[in-house]
GROMACS .gro file of C-alpha atoms in nm:
model
  241
    1MET     CA    1   3.676  14.805   2.214
    2THR     CA    2   3.402  14.563   2.365
    3PRO     CA    3   3.128  14.833   2.374
    4LEU     CA    4   2.898  14.883   2.707
    5CYS     CA    5   2.507  15.020   2.689
    6ALA     CA    6   2.495  15.360   2.730
    7LEU     CA    7   2.899  15.432   2.789
    8MET     CA    8   3.057  15.694   2.610
    9LEU     CA    9   3.386  15.810   2.552
   10PHE     CA   10   3.506  16.116   2.683
   11LEU     CA   11   3.793  16.245   2.481
   12LEU     CA   12   3.951  16.553   2.594
   13VAL     CA   13   4.255  16.816   2.567
   14LEU     CA   14   4.347  16.756   2.931
   15GLY     CA   15   4.299  17.077   3.145
   16THR     CA   16   4.065  17.268   2.932
   17LEU     CA   17   3.656  17.201   2.883
   18PRO     CA   18   3.492  17.433   2.672
   19VAL     CA   19   3.255  17.641   2.837
   20ARG     CA   20   2.925  17.761   2.716
   21GLY     CA   21   2.721  17.988   2.983
   22ALA     CA   22   2.683  17.659   3.311
   23GLU     CA   23   2.735  17.412   3.046
   24ILE     CA   24   3.076  17.243   2.915
   25THR     CA   25   3.050  17.079   2.579
   26VAL     CA   26   3.230  16.796   2.565
   27ASP     CA   27   3.326  16.573   2.287
   28LEU     CA   28   3.222  16.195   2.257
   29ARG     CA   29   3.269  15.824   2.191
   30SER     CA   30   3.038  15.530   2.171
   31ARG     CA   31   3.016  15.230   1.939
   32VAL     CA   32   2.660  15.061   1.818
   33GLU     CA   33   2.548  14.764   1.662
   34ALA     CA   34   2.343  14.893   1.449
   35PHE     CA   35   2.180  14.526   1.325
   36LYS     CA   36   2.078  14.371   1.580
   37GLY     CA   37   2.263  14.058   1.672
   38THR     CA   38   2.545  14.013   1.364
   39GLY     CA   39   2.810  14.164   1.702
   40ASP     CA   40   2.919  14.464   1.408
   41TRP     CA   41   2.969  14.734   1.619
   42GLN     CA   42   3.014  15.064   1.508
   43GLU     CA   43   3.181  15.368   1.575
   44VAL     CA   44   2.974  15.664   1.701
   45ARG     CA   45   3.061  16.047   1.783
   46LEU     CA   46   2.910  16.360   1.923
   47GLN     CA   47   2.922  16.707   2.034
   48GLN     CA   48   2.714  16.696   2.397
   49SER     CA   49   2.630  16.940   2.596
   50LEU     CA   50   2.642  16.967   3.020
   51PRO     CA   51   2.521  17.197   3.244
   52VAL     CA   52   2.754  17.227   3.562
   53GLU     CA   53   2.580  17.152   3.800
   54LYS     CA   54   2.409  16.818   3.668
   55THR     CA   55   2.805  16.679   3.636
   56ALA     CA   56   3.005  16.582   3.881
   57VAL     CA   57   3.398  16.407   3.829
   58LEU     CA   58   3.469  16.052   3.975
   59ILE     CA   59   3.815  15.929   4.094
   60CYS     CA   60   3.845  15.545   4.067
   61ASP     CA   61   4.077  15.365   4.257
   62MET     CA   62   4.379  15.622   4.257
   63TRP     CA   63   4.585  15.473   4.555
   64ASP     CA   64   4.849  15.568   4.679
   65LYS     CA   65   5.035  15.224   4.606
   66HIS     CA   66   4.915  14.941   4.404
   67TRP     CA   67   5.019  14.590   4.449
   68CYS     CA   68   5.152  14.593   4.117
   69ARG     CA   69   5.435  14.763   4.070
   70GLY     CA   70   5.347  14.855   3.651
   71ALA     CA   71   5.009  14.953   3.778
   72THR     CA   72   5.159  15.216   4.035
   73GLU     CA   73   5.400  15.354   3.775
   74ARG     CA   74   5.123  15.467   3.540
   75VAL     CA   75   4.890  15.551   3.836
   76GLY     CA   76   5.191  15.823   3.869
   77GLY     CA   77   5.197  15.940   3.548
   78LEU     CA   78   4.826  15.960   3.496
   79VAL     CA   79   4.863  16.213   3.857
   80THR     CA   80   5.048  16.470   3.708
   81ARG     CA   81   4.760  16.515   3.391
   82MET     CA   82   4.428  16.437   3.602
   83ALA     CA   83   4.549  16.686   3.876
   84PRO     CA   84   4.516  16.978   3.616
   85PHE     CA   85   4.211  16.849   3.474
   86LEU     CA   86   4.031  16.846   3.821
   87GLU     CA   87   4.150  17.198   3.900
   88SER     CA   88   4.013  17.328   3.584
   89ALA     CA   89   3.675  17.125   3.625
   90ARG     CA   90   3.684  17.224   4.023
   91LYS     CA   91   3.687  17.603   3.922
   92GLN     CA   92   3.394  17.588   3.671
   93GLY     CA   93   3.226  17.450   3.910
   94ILE     CA   94   3.193  17.082   3.860
   95GLN     CA   95   3.165  16.855   4.148
   96ILE     CA   96   3.467  16.641   4.274
   97ILE     CA   97   3.409  16.272   4.466
   98HIS     CA   98   3.715  16.069   4.586
   99ALA     CA   99   3.631  15.718   4.547
  100PRO     CA  100   3.972  15.524   4.664
  101SER     CA  101   3.933  15.212   4.800
  102GLU     CA  102   3.885  15.056   5.101
  103THR     CA  103   4.064  15.359   5.279
  104MET     CA  104   3.779  15.516   5.463
  105ASP     CA  105   3.951  15.425   5.812
  106PHE     CA  106   4.269  15.702   5.660
  107TYR     CA  107   3.955  15.980   5.657
  108GLN     CA  108   3.728  15.902   5.881
  109ASP     CA  109   3.788  16.246   6.018
  110ALA     CA  110   3.744  16.459   5.727
  111PRO     CA  111   3.503  16.669   5.671
  112GLN     CA  112   3.522  16.570   5.293
  113ARG     CA  113   3.416  16.295   5.393
  114LYS     CA  114   3.140  16.352   5.639
  115ARG     CA  115   2.955  16.595   5.457
  116ILE     CA  116   2.802  16.266   5.265
  117LEU     CA  117   2.809  16.078   5.531
  118ALA     CA  118   2.574  16.322   5.630
  119ILE     CA  119   2.341  16.298   5.320
  120GLY     CA  120   1.972  16.109   5.391
  121PRO     CA  121   1.986  15.775   5.208
  122VAL     CA  122   1.839  15.788   4.846
  123ASP     CA  123   1.670  15.458   4.770
  124PRO     CA  124   1.795  15.374   4.400
  125PRO     CA  125   1.534  15.319   4.169
  126PRO     CA  126   1.468  14.927   3.991
  127PRO     CA  127   1.823  14.899   3.809
  128LEU     CA  128   1.783  14.881   3.410
  129VAL     CA  129   1.829  14.566   3.289
  130LEU     CA  130   2.157  14.657   3.007
  131PRO     CA  131   2.339  14.419   2.817
  132ASP     CA  132   2.687  14.315   2.909
  133PRO     CA  133   2.958  14.167   2.663
  134PRO     CA  134   3.250  14.012   2.751
  135LEU     CA  135   3.584  14.202   2.781
  136PRO     CA  136   3.865  14.145   2.442
  137ILE     CA  137   4.147  14.069   2.681
  138ASP     CA  138   4.202  13.812   2.928
  139ASP     CA  139   4.220  13.929   3.247
  140LYS     CA  140   4.180  13.684   3.428
  141GLY     CA  141   4.508  13.645   3.566
  142GLY     CA  142   4.470  13.968   3.738
  143GLY     CA  143   4.671  14.190   3.437
  144CYS     CA  144   4.961  14.294   3.595
  145ASP     CA  145   5.224  14.286   3.378
  146THR     CA  146   5.574  14.346   3.551
  147GLN     CA  147   5.434  14.015   3.743
  148ASP     CA  148   5.394  14.104   4.097
  149GLN     CA  149   5.213  13.940   4.361
  150PHE     CA  150   4.878  14.090   4.501
  151TYR     CA  151   4.845  14.238   4.844
  152LYS     CA  152   4.685  14.501   4.971
  153ALA     CA  153   5.005  14.768   4.890
  154TRP     CA  154   4.701  15.123   4.954
  155THR     CA  155   4.600  15.298   5.262
  156ARG     CA  156   4.487  15.564   5.071
  157GLU     CA  157   4.448  15.826   4.734
  158HIS     CA  158   4.783  15.955   4.596
  159PRO     CA  159   4.891  16.204   4.764
  160GLY     CA  160   4.920  16.442   4.438
  161LEU     CA  161   4.570  16.445   4.372
  162ARG     CA  162   4.439  16.764   4.632
  163ILE     CA  163   4.104  16.683   4.855
  164ALA     CA  164   3.977  17.084   4.777
  165GLU     CA  165   3.728  17.169   5.072
  166THR     CA  166   3.408  17.155   4.819
  167ASP     CA  167   3.489  16.746   4.730
  168VAL     CA  168   3.356  16.441   4.866
  169ILE     CA  169   3.471  16.149   4.938
  170SER     CA  170   3.369  15.768   4.965
  171ASP     CA  171   3.386  15.383   4.823
  172SER     CA  172   2.985  15.313   4.867
  173GLY     CA  173   2.769  15.285   4.581
  174ALA     CA  174   2.500  15.387   4.777
  175GLU     CA  175   2.645  15.684   4.969
  176ILE     CA  176   2.753  15.800   4.623
  177TYR     CA  177   2.400  15.758   4.504
  178SER     CA  178   2.249  15.996   4.742
  179PHE     CA  179   2.485  16.248   4.715
  180LEU     CA  180   2.410  16.283   4.343
  181ARG     CA  181   2.047  16.248   4.400
  182GLU     CA  182   2.090  16.448   4.601
  183ARG     CA  183   2.283  16.749   4.456
  184GLY     CA  184   1.994  16.684   4.141
  185ILE     CA  185   2.341  16.561   3.939
  186ARG     CA  186   2.249  16.343   3.549
  187ASN     CA  187   2.645  16.306   3.480
  188LEU     CA  188   2.938  16.133   3.634
  189LEU     CA  189   3.270  16.169   3.431
  190VAL     CA  190   3.477  15.823   3.543
  191MET     CA  191   3.889  15.807   3.605
  192GLY     CA  192   4.142  15.639   3.691
  193VAL     CA  193   4.217  15.295   3.738
  194HIS     CA  194   4.165  15.019   3.667
  195VAL     CA  195   3.870  15.035   3.302
  196ASN     CA  196   3.827  14.661   3.288
  197MET     CA  197   3.791  14.609   3.662
  198CYS     CA  198   3.727  14.904   3.932
  199ILE     CA  199   3.567  15.133   3.703
  200LEU     CA  200   3.357  14.893   3.559
  201ASN     CA  201   3.240  14.673   3.861
  202ARG     CA  202   3.261  14.899   4.214
  203SER     CA  203   2.896  14.947   4.375
  204PHE     CA  204   2.971  15.334   4.251
  205ALA     CA  205   3.110  15.292   3.933
  206ILE     CA  206   2.977  15.258   3.569
  207LYS     CA  207   2.792  14.962   3.571
  208LYS     CA  208   2.568  14.983   3.848
  209MET     CA  209   2.524  15.359   3.814
  210THR     CA  210   2.401  15.337   3.440
  211SER     CA  211   2.173  15.043   3.592
  212TRP     CA  212   2.059  15.329   3.826
  213GLY     CA  213   2.007  15.577   3.624
  214ILE     CA  214   2.295  15.778   3.644
  215ARG     CA  215   2.465  15.913   3.289
  216CYS     CA  216   2.808  15.784   3.290
  217ILE     CA  217   3.131  15.885   3.050
  218LEU     CA  218   3.447  15.732   3.026
  219VAL     CA  219   3.691  15.975   3.071
  220ARG     CA  220   3.927  15.752   2.840
  221ASP     CA  221   4.258  15.991   2.836
  222LEU     CA  222   4.245  15.933   3.226
  223THR     CA  223   4.229  15.546   3.259
  224ASP     CA  224   4.454  15.238   3.254
  225ALA     CA  225   4.387  14.922   3.222
  226MET     CA  226   4.474  14.572   3.409
  227TYR     CA  227   4.633  14.417   3.117
  228SER     CA  228   4.944  14.206   3.048
  229PRO     CA  229   5.063  14.156   2.660
  230GLN     CA  230   5.145  13.761   2.775
  231ASP     CA  231   4.718  13.721   2.771
  232ARG     CA  232   4.503  13.722   2.481
  233PRO     CA  233   4.530  13.873   2.289
  234TRP     CA  234   4.899  13.875   2.278
  235VAL     CA  235   4.894  14.285   2.208
  236SER     CA  236   5.077  14.589   2.398
  237HIS     CA  237   4.969  14.679   2.706
  238GLY     CA  238   4.826  14.996   2.537
  239GLN     CA  239   4.647  14.871   2.281
  240GLY     CA  240   4.520  14.625   2.561
  241THR     CA  241   4.461  14.934   2.717
   0.00000   0.00000   0.00000
């Protein structure tokens, strides 16, 4: 797996988060290049306690339909596992942020959308300069494993994910950063699709938020990649992910 500076992988038991007071305790996994420039990255594991009031979940691009049939099918499977996790997180007071890109017209009248729009803009700090190593897979062809052609298939987030009264909705990095700062949130648990595209590169996602000083944690069990076994390194979709 290609490392990304400051990206930690959150390994979890779905639907349950161990709690200690007003904190959650998570098992993290990352990789470090102990001897700089060697390209030899070693896995490291650690436990971390996260204050609930300083932690949010961000759901990236879990659309109702994807242009790639294989991706749509896998999103449907993720929904059944993600929904109970979100309910558990809410019960423990963790803020939920829905970020289905390019669907804000659908939510223009939703109170969860209006709530984040009401937040005054907060200027982000100068971005951190972080390494951006190449991915270990070839996704230049779009990564669809069912050989479909691109079209804008999505209109909203998948209806299997409940949007609760306390949640917020946005697909803007500036809006979400301002919301996090207004709430004093430092930790962002990122889940959804796709880990090699939107989860890394959206304006609200891991690269941008990490560069602004937000601690991003990839919820590895609740992600998928856009990767076709017909492309390098010619492995199964699961292994490519």
